[in-house]
mmCIF file of C-alpha atoms and ligand atoms in Angstrom:
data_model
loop_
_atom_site.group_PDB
_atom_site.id
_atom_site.type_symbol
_atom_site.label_atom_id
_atom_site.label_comp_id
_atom_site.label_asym_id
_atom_site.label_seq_id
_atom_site.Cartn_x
_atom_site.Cartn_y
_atom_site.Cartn_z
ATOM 1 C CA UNK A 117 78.248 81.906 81.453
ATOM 2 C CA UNK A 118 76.521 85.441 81.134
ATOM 3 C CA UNK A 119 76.856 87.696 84.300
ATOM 4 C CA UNK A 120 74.528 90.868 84.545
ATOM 5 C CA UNK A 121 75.207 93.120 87.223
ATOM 6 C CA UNK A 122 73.519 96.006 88.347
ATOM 7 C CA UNK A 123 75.392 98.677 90.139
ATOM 8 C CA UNK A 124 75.660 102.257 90.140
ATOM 9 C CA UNK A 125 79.345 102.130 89.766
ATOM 10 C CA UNK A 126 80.088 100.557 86.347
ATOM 11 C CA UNK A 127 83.688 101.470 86.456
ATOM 12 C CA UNK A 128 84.574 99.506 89.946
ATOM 13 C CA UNK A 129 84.396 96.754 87.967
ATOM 14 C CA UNK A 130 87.830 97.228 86.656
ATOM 15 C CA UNK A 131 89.510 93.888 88.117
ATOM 16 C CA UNK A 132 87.309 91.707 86.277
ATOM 17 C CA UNK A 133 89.270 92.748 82.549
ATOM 18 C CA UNK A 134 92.344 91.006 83.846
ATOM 19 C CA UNK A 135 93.881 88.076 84.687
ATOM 20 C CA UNK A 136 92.050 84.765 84.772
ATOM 21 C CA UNK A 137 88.313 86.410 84.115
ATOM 22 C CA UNK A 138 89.512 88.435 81.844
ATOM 23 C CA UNK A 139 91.208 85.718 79.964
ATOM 24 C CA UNK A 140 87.842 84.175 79.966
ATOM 25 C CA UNK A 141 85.756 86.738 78.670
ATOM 26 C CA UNK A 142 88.874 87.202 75.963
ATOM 27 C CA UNK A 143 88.163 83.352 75.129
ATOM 28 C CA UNK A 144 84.139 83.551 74.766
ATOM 29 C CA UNK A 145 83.397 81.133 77.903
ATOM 30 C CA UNK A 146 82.261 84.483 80.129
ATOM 31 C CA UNK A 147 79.862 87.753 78.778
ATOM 32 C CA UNK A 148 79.693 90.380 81.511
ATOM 33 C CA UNK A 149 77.063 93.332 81.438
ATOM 34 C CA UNK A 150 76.710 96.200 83.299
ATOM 35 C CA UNK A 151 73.535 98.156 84.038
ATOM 36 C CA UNK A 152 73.399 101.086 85.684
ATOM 37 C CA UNK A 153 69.882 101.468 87.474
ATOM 38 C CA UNK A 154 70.558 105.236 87.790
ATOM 39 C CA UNK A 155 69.354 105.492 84.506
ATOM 40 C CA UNK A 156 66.100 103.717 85.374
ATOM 41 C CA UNK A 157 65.392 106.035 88.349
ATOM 42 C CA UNK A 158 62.232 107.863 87.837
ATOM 43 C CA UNK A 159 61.600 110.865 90.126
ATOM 44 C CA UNK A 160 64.906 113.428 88.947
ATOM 45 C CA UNK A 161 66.722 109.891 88.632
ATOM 46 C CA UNK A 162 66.965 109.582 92.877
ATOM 47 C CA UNK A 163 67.874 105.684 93.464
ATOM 48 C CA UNK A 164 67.101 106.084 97.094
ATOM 49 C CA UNK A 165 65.235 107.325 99.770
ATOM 50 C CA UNK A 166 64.093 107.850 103.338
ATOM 51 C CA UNK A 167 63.060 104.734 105.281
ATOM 52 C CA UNK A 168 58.703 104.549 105.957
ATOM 53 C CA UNK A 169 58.612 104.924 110.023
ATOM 54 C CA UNK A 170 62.150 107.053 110.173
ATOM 55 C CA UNK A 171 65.234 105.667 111.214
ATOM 56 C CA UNK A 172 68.935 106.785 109.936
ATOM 57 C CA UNK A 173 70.081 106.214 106.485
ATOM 58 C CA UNK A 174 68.555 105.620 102.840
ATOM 59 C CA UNK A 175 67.063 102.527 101.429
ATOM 60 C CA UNK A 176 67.772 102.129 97.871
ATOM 61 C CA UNK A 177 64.497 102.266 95.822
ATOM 62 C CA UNK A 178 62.191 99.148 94.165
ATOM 63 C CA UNK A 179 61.450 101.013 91.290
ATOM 64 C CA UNK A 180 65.015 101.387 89.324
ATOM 65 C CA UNK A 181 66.129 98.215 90.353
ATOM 66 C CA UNK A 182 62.370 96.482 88.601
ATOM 67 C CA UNK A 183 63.019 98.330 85.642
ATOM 68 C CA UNK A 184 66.787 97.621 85.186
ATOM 69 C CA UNK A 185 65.623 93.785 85.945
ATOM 70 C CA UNK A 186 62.881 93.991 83.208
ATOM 71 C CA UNK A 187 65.375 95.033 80.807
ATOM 72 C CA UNK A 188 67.846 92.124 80.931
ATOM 73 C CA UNK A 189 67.276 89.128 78.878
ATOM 74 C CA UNK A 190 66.827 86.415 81.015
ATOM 75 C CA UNK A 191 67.187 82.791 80.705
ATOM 76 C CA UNK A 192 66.592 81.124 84.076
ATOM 77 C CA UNK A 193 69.089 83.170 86.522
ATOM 78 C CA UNK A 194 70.504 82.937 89.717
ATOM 79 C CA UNK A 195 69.524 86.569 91.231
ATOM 80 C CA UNK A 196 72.064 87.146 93.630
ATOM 81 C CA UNK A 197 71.367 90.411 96.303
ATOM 82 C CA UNK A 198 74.340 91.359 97.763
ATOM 83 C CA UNK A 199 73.950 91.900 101.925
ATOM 84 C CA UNK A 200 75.414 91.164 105.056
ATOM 85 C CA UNK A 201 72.486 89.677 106.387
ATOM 86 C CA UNK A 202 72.786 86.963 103.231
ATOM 87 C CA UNK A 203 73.753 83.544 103.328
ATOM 88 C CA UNK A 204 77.590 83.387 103.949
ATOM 89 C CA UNK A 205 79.358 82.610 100.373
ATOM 90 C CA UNK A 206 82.395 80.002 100.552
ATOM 91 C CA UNK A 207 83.310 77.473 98.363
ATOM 92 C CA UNK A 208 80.606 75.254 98.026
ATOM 93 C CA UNK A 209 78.260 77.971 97.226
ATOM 94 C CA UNK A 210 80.814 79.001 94.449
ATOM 95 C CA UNK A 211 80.676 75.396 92.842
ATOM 96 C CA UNK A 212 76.970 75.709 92.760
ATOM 97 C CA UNK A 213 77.345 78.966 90.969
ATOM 98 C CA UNK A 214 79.452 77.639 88.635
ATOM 99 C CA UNK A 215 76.893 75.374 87.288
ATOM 100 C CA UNK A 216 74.635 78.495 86.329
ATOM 101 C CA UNK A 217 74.310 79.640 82.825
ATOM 102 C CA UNK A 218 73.555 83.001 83.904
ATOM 103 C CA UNK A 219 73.999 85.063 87.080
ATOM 104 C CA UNK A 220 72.794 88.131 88.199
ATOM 105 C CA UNK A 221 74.091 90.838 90.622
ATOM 106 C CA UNK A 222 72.045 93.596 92.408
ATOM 107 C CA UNK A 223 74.784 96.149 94.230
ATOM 108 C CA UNK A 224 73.558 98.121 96.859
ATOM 109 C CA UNK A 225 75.342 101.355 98.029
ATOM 110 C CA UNK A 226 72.731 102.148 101.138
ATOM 111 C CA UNK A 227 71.583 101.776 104.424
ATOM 112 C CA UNK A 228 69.834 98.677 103.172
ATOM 113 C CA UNK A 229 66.972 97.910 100.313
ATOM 114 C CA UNK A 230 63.570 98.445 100.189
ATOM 115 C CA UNK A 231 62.360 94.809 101.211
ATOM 116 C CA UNK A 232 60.120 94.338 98.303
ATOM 117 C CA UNK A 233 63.236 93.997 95.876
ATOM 118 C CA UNK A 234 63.655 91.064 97.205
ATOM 119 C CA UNK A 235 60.560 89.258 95.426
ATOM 120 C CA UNK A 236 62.818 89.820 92.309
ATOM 121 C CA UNK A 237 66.287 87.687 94.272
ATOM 122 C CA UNK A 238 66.582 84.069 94.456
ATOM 123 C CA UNK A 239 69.737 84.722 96.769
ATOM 124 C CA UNK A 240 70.521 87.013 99.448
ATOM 125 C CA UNK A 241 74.609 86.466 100.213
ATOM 126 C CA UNK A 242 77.035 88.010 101.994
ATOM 127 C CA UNK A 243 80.714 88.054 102.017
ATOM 128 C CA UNK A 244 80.936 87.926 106.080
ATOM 129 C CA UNK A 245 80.418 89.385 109.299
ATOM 130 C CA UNK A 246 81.440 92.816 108.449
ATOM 131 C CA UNK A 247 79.977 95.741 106.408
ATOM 132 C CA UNK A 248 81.434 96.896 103.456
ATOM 133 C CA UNK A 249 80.165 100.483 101.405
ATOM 134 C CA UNK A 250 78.580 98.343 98.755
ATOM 135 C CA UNK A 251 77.933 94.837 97.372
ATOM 136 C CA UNK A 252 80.433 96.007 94.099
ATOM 137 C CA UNK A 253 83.442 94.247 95.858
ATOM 138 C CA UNK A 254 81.099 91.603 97.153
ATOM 139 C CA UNK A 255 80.205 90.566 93.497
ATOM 140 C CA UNK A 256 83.531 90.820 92.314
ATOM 141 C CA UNK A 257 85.271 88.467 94.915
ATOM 142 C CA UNK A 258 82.012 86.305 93.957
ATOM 143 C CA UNK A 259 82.754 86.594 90.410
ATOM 144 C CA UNK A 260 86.102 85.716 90.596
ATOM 145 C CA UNK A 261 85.955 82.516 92.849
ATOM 146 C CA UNK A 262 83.182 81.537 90.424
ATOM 147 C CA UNK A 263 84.277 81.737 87.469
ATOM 148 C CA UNK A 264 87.526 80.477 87.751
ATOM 149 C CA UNK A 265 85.762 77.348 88.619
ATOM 150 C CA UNK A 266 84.082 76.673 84.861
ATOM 151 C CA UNK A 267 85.516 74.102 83.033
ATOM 152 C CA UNK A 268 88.198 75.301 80.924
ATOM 153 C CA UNK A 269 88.235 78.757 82.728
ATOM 154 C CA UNK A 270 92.118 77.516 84.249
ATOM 155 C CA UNK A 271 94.248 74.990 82.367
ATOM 156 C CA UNK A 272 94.228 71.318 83.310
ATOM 157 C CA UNK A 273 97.928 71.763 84.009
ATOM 158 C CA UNK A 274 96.375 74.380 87.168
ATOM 159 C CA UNK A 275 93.416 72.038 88.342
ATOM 160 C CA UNK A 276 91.624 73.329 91.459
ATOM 161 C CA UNK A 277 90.902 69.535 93.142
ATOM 162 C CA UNK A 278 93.397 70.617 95.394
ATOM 163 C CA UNK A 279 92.889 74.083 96.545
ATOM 164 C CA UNK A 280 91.870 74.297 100.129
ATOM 165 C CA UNK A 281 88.559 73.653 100.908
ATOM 166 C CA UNK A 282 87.592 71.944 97.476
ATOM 167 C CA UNK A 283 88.387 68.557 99.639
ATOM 168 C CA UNK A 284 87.299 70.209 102.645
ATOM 169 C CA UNK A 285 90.721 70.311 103.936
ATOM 170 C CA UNK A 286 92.656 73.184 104.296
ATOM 171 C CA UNK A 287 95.712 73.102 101.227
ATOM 172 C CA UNK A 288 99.368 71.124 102.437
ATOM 173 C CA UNK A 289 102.490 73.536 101.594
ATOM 174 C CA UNK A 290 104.598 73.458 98.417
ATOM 175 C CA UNK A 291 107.397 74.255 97.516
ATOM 176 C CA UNK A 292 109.373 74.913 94.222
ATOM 177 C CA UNK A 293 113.010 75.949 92.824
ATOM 178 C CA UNK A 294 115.332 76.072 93.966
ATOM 179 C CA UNK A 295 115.966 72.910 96.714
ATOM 180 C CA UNK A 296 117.914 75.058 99.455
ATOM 181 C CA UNK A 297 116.736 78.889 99.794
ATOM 182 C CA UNK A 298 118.648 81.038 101.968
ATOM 183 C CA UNK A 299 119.292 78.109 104.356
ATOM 184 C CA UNK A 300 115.213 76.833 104.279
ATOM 185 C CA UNK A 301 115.378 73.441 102.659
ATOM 186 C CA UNK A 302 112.729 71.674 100.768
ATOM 187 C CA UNK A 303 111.270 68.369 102.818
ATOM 188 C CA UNK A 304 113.113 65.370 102.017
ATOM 189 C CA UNK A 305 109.754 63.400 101.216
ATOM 190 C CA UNK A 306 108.984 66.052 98.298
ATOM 191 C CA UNK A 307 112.311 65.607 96.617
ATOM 192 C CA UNK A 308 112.016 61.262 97.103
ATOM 193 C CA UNK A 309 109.806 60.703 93.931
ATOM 194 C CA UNK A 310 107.601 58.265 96.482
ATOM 195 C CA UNK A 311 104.494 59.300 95.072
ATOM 196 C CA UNK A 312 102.887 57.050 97.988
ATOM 197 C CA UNK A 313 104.936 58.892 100.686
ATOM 198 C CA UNK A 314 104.231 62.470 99.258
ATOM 199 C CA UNK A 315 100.289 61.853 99.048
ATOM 200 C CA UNK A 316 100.856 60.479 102.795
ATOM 201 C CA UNK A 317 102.791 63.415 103.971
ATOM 202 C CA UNK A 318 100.063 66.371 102.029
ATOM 203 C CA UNK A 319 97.525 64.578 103.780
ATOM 204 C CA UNK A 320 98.886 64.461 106.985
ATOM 205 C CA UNK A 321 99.919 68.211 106.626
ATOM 206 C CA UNK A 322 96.375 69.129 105.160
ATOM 207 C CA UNK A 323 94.871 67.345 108.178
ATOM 208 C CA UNK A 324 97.700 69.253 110.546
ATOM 209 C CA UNK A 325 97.291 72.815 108.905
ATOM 210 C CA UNK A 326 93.214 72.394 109.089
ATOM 211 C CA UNK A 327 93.604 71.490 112.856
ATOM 212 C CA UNK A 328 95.240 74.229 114.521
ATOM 213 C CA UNK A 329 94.064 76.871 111.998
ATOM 214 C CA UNK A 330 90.616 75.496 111.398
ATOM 215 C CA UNK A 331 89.445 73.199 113.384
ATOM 216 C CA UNK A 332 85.599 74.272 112.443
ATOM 217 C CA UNK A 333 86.464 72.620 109.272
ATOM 218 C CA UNK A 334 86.569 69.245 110.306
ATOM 219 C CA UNK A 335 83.306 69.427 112.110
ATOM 220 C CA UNK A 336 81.241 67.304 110.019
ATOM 221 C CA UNK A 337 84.143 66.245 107.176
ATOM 222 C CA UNK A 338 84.104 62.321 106.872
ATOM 223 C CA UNK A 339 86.912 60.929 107.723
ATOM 224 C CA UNK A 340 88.251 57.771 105.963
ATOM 225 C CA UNK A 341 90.331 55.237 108.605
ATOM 226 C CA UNK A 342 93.842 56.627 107.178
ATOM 227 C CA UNK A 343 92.812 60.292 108.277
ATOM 228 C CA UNK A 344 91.209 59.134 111.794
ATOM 229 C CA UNK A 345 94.395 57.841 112.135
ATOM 230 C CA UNK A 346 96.821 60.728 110.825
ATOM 231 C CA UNK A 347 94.254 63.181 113.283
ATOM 232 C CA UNK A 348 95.108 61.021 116.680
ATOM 233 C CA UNK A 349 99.082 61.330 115.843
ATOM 234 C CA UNK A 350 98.179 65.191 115.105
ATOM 235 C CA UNK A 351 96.186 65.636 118.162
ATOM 236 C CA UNK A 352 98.823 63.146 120.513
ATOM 237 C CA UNK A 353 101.905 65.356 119.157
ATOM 238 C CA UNK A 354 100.187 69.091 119.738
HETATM 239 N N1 LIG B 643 77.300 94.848 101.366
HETATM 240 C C1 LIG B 643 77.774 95.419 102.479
HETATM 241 N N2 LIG B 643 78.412 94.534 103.246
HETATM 242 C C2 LIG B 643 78.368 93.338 102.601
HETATM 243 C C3 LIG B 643 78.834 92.036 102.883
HETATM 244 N N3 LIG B 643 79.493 91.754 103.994
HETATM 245 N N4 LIG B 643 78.593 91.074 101.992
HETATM 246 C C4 LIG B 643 77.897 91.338 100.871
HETATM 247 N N5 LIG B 643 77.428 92.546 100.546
HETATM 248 C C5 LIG B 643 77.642 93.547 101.400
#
């Protein structure tokens, strides 16, 4: 996958040579590029400016952000605006992603954009109902729960089939060395070698955690028989 993202902080990007990504860059299966639009900016290089019919703040401006886009190679990209008045990134959208061969990132650092940049974005997202100073930790958080998700990015041995919401279902607990810790013992089940009763019992606590914490979830997830089931014992005990 090739990333391009445009920001005028370059060197926020720092997470993104470590761990996992990193790795993947290190192994040729990720190219990131950074392009600073500052250097694009016409007018004494000013990126911004005041808003046509007043009102507070700056709006970053259409013409660095045209010319830093007509620069990049493009193949067919994903242009992803980062906003809080963007669709609402989660999982899902991150398996889309995933499928891209190329992604790019426009970081604001203003009041807002001027709206014509947006004939250049096939995506407006945001990260949630709050306002951050910039989309640079936006794209990041996107990067990262993107990327990991490219085949060979993480090791069989680490599949992601079962990290919460990839079913839709919030993830059951583990556990690991050693069997008694401080007094806190391992579930029986888990140390049984049932492979039967342990699928039973994550289901039943995926199902369990995903109820009280978030019940949202299950609006809409098809349930098979054995889960109606397991979710009447849930709801009968609470
Ligand atoms: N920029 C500022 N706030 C943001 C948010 N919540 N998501 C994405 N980009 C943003």
């Amino acid at each position: 996958m090739k990333i391009d993202i445009l920001t005028l902080f370059p060197e926020m990007f720092a997470p993104l040579e470590h761990s996992i990504v990193g790795k993947a860059r290190d192994k040729g299966l990720l190219e990131i590029s950074y392009h600073n639009f500052r250097d694009h900016a016409e007018k004494a290089r000013h990126v911004d400016d005041e808003p046509y019919g007043g009102g507070q703040g700056m709006l970053l401006r259409a013409q660095p952000i045209f010319d830093c886009m007509e620069q990049i190679e493009q193949k067919n990209p994903r242009v992803i605006l980062l906003d809080p008045a963007g669709r609402t990134f989660n999982q899902t959208y991150a398996e889309e992603l995933a499928q891209e061969e190329q992604l790019i990132f426009i970081c604001g650092h203003y009041e807002g954009y001027d709206e014509r940049i947006k004939s250049l974005v096939t995506d407006e997202v945001s990260l949630g109902d709050y306002v951050l100073t910039g989309g640079e930790l936006a794209a990041m958080t996107m990067i990262d729960a993107t990327v990991r998700l490219i085949p060979e990015v993480i090791g069989k041995e680490a599949s992601h089939t079962d990290d919460s919401f990839s079913s839709g279902l919030l993830e059951y607990p583990q556990y690991t060395r050693p069997y008694d810790f401080r007094g806190m013992q391992v579930p029986e089940v888990l140390m049984s070698g049932h492979h039967e009763k342990i699928r039973q019992w994550r289901l039943y606590q995926s199902l369990k955690k995903t109820y009280q914490r978030r019940p949202d979830l299950l609006v809409g997830y098809p349930l098979t028989v054995e889960e109606s089931q397991m979710l009447e014992q849930i709801e009968k005990e609470s």
